[in-house]
Tab-separated table of C-alpha atoms in Angstrom:
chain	number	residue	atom	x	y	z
A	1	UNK	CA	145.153	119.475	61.604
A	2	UNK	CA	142.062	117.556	60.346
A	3	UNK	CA	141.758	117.987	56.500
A	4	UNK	CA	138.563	119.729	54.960
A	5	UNK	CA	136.322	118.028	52.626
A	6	UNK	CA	133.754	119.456	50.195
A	7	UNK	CA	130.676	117.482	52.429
A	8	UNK	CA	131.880	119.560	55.416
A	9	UNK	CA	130.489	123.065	53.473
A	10	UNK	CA	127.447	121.455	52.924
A	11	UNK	CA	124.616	123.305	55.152
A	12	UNK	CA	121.031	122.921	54.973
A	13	UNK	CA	120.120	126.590	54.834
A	14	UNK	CA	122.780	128.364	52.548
A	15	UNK	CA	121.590	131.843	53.579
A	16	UNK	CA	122.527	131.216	57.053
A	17	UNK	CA	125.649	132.458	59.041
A	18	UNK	CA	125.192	129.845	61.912
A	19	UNK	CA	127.579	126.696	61.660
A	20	UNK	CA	126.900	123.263	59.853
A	21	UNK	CA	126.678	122.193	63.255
A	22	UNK	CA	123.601	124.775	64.553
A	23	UNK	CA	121.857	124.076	61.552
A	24	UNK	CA	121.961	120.813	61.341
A	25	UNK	CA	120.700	120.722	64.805
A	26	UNK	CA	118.331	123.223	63.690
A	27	UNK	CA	117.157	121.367	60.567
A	28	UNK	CA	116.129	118.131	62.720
A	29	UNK	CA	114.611	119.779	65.453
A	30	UNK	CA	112.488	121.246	62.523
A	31	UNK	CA	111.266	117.842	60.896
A	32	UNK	CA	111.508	115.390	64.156
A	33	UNK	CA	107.856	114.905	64.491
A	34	UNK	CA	108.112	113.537	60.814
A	35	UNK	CA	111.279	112.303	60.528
A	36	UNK	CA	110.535	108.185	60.989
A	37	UNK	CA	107.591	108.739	58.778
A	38	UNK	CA	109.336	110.626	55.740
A	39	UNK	CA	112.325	107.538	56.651
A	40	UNK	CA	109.729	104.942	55.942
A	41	UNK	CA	108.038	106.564	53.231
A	42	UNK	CA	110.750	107.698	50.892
A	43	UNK	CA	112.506	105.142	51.089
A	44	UNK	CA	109.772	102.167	51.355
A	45	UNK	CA	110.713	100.657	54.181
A	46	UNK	CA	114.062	99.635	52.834
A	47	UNK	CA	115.884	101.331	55.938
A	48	UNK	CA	114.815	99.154	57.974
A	49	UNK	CA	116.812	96.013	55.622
A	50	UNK	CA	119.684	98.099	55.549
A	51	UNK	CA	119.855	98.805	59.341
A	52	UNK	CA	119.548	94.971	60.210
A	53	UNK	CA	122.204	94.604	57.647
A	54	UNK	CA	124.716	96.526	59.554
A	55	UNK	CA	124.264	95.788	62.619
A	56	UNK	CA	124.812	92.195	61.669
A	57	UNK	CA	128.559	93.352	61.118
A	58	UNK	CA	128.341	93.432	64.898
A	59	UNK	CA	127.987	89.680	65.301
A	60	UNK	CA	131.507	88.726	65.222
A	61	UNK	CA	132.055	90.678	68.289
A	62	UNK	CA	128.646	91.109	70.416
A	63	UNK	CA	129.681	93.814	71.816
A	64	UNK	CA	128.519	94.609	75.709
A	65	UNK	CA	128.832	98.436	75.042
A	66	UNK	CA	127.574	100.477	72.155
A	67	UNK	CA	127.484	103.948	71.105
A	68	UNK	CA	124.986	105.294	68.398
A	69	UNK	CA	126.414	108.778	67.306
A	70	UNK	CA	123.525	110.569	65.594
A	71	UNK	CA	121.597	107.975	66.959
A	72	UNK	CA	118.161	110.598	65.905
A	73	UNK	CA	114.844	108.893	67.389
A	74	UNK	CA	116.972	105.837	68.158
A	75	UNK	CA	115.629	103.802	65.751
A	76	UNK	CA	119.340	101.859	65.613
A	77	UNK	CA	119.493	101.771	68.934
A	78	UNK	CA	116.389	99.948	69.598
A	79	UNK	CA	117.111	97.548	66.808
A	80	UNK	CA	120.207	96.569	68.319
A	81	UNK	CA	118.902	95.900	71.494
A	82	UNK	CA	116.253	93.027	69.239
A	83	UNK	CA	119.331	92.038	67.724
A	84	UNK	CA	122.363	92.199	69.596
A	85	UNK	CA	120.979	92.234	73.378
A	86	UNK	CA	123.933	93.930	75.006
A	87	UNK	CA	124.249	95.411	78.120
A	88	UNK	CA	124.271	98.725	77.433
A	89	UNK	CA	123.122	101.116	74.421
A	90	UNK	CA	124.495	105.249	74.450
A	91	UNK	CA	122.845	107.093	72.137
A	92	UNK	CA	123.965	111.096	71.019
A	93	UNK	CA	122.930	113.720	68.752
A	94	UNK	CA	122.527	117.461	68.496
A	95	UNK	CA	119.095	117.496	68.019
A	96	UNK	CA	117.053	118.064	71.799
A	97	UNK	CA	113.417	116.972	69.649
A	98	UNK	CA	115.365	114.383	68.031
A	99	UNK	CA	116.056	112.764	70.792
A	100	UNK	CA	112.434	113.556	72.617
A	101	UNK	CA	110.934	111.584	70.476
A	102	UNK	CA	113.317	108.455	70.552
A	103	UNK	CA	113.138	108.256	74.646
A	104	UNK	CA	109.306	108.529	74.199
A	105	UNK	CA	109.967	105.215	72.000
A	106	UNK	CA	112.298	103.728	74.235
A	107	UNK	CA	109.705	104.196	77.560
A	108	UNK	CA	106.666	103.009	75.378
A	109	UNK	CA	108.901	99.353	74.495
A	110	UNK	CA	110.294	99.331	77.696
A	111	UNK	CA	113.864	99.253	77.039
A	112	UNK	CA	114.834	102.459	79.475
A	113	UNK	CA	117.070	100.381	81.443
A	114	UNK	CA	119.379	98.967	78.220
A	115	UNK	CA	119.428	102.383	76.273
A	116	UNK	CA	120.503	106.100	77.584
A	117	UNK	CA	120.536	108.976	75.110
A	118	UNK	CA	122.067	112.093	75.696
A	119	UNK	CA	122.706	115.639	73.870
A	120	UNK	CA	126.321	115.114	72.328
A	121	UNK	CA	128.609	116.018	69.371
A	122	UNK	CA	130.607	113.792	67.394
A	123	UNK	CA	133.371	115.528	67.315
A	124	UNK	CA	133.487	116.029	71.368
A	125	UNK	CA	132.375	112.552	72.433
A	126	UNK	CA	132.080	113.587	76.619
A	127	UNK	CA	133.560	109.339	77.599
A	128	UNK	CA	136.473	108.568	78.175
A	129	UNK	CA	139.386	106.545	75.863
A	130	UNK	CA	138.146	102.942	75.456
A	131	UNK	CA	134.647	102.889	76.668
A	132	UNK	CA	132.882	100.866	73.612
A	133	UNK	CA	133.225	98.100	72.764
A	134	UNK	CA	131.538	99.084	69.219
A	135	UNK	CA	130.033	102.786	68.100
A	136	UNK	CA	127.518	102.882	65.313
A	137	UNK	CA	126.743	105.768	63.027
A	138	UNK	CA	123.205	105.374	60.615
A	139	UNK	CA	123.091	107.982	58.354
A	140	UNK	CA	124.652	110.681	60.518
A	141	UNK	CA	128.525	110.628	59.463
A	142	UNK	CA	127.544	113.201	56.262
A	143	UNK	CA	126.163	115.324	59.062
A	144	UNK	CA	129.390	115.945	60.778
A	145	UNK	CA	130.636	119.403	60.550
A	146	UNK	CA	134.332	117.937	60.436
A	147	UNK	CA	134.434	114.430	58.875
A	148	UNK	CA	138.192	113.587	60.226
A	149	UNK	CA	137.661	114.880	63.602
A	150	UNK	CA	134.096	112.924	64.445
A	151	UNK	CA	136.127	109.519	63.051
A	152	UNK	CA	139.104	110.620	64.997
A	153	UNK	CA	136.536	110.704	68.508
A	154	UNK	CA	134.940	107.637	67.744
A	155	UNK	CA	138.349	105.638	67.380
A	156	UNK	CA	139.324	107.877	70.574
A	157	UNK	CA	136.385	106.082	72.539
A	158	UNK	CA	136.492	102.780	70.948
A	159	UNK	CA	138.472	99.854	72.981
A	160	UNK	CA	141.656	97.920	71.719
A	161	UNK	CA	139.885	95.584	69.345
A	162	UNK	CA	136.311	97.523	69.023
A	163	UNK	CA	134.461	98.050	65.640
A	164	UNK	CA	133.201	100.799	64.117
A	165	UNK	CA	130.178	100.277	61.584
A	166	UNK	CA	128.447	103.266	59.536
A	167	UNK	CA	125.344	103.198	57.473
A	168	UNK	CA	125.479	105.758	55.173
A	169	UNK	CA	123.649	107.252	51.580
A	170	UNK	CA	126.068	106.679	48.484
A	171	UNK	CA	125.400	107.210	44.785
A	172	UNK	CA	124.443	104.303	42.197
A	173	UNK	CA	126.618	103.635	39.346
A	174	UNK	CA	124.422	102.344	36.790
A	175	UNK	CA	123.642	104.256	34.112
A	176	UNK	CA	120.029	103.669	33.863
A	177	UNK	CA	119.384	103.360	37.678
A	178	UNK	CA	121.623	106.779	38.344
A	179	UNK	CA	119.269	108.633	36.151
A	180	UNK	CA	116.121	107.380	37.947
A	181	UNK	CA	117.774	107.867	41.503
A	182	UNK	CA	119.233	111.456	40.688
A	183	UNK	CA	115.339	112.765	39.399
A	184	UNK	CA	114.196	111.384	42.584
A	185	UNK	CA	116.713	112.859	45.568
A	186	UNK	CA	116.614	116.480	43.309
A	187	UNK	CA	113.218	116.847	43.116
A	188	UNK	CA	110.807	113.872	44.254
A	189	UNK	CA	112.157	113.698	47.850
A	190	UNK	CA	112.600	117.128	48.344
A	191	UNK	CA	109.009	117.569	47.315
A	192	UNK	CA	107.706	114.988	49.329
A	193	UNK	CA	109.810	116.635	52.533
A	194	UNK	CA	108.038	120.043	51.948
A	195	UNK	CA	104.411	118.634	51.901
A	196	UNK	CA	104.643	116.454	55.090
A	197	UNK	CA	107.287	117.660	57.040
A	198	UNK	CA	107.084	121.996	55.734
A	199	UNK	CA	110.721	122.044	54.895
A	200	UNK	CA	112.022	121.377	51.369
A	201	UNK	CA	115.375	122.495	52.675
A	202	UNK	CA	116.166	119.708	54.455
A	203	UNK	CA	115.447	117.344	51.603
A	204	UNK	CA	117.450	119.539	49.237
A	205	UNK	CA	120.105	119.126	51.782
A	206	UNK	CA	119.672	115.302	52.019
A	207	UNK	CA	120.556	115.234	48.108
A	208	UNK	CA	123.306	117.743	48.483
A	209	UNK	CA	124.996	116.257	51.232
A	210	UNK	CA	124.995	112.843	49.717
A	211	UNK	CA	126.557	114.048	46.364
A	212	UNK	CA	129.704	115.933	48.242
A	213	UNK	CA	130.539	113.157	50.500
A	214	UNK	CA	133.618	111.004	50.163
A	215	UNK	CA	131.824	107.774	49.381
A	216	UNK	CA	133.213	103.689	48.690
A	217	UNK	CA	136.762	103.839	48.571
A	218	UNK	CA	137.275	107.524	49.486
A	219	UNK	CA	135.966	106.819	52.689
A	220	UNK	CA	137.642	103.832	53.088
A	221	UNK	CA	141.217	105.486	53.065
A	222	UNK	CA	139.965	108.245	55.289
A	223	UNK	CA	139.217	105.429	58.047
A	224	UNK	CA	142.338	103.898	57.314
A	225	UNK	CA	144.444	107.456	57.318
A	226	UNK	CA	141.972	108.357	61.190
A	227	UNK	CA	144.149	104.900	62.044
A	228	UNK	CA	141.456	101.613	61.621
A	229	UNK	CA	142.069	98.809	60.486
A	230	UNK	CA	140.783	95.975	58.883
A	231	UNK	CA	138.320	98.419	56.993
A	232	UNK	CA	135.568	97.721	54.230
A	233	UNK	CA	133.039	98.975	52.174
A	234	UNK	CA	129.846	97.198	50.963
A	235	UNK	CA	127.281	98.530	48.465
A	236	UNK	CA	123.417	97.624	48.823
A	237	UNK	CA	120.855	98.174	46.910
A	238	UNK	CA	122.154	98.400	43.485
A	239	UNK	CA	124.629	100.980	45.167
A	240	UNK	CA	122.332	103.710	47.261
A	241	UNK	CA	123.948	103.202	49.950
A	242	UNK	CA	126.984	101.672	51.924
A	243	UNK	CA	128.022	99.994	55.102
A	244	UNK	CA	131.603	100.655	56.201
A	245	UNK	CA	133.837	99.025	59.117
A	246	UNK	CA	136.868	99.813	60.579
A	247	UNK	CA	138.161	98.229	63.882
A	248	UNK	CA	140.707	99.792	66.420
């Protein structure tokens, strides 16, 4: 029995009687037009840095095979390709316009024939045992509608030896800088998300989600008790956010 965590209640639309799942599917369809737009903007371009950053985890393997889970408009996926050049790129989400919009990218830099994305769930990966050699989750694991399950699937899929590297949001830990960061996520970026994308929600959520998730170390020892090893954490960016590894 996978164990509940606080992030898991976390839903976009608090009103609503549909699953974290639905409305998180619901929530991107909503702002996918916008989405790499409101990504560059609020965070100015520093995504990008962060991205490069940990997909240079990768580089100690190269793997042939990749999976990006939540892989969104497949903006990882189409940096690994520039960086990695393997074979083959999978990319899944829950989100139909999510991924519209990253195979209309794909076809316009030509790279149909080294990346495939499909409609999938993390927590019901449809490959079978073994078939990565490394899965990759940006910004997507605080998403999951059960936290130990979706890290129990991607280990499931993952080869002998294969890597797992997430991106995700954490929280600063300087005083001064914490004060500054909370103002913004509570009420800059939610703002912001309402005038160019016409949903505050899902930038209220964005805050929300990343205060109730089991960040640094608690993360750490839920990879380790899913069964990876050799697992890290390392802050960027004076601690907004966090790469994390784990190997099978």
């Amino acid at each position: 029995m996978s164990e509940k965590y606080l992030h898991d209640t976390i839903v976009p639309f608090e009103s609503s009687n549909e699953t974290k799942k639905e409305q998180v599917a619901k929530m991107f369809d909503s702002i996918a037009s916008r989405y790499d737009f409101l990504n560059r903007f609020l965070s100015a371009g520093i995504d990008i840095k962060w991205r490069k950053k940990a997909i240079s985890q990768l580089k100690d393997i190269w793997p042939k095979h990749i999976l990006d889970v939540a892989t969104g408009t497949a903006d990882m996926a189409i940096m690994e390709v520039r960086l990695l050049n393997p074979d083959k790129i999978t990319g899944i989400d829950i989100s139909n316009k999510m991924l519209d919009i990253g195979r209309q990218k794909i076809d316009k830099q030509g790279l149909g024939e080294k990346i495939t994305l499909l409609n999938g769930d993390s927590e019901t990966i449809n490959f079978p045992d073994n078939s990565f050699d490394a899965v990759t989750v940006a910004f997507g694991v605080r998403n999951f509608e059960n936290l130990e399950k979706g890290l129990s699937e991607i280990r499931r899929v993952l080869k002998p030896g294969g890597k797992l590297v997430v991106l995700e949001f954490s929280k600063p830990k300087t005083k001064w800088f914490s004060w500054f960061y909370n103002i913004y996520m509570k009420i800059v970026a939610p703002q912001f998300g309402k005038m160019f994308s016409k949903n505050k929600e899902a930038y209220s959520y964005l805050n929300n989600s990343i205060q109730a998730f089991p960040e640094g170390n608690a993360f750490v020892e839920i990879l380790n008790k899913q069964g990876y090893s050799y697992t890290s954490c390392k802050k960027l960016s004076l601690g907004i956010c966090s790469i994390y590894c784990g190997s099978k």
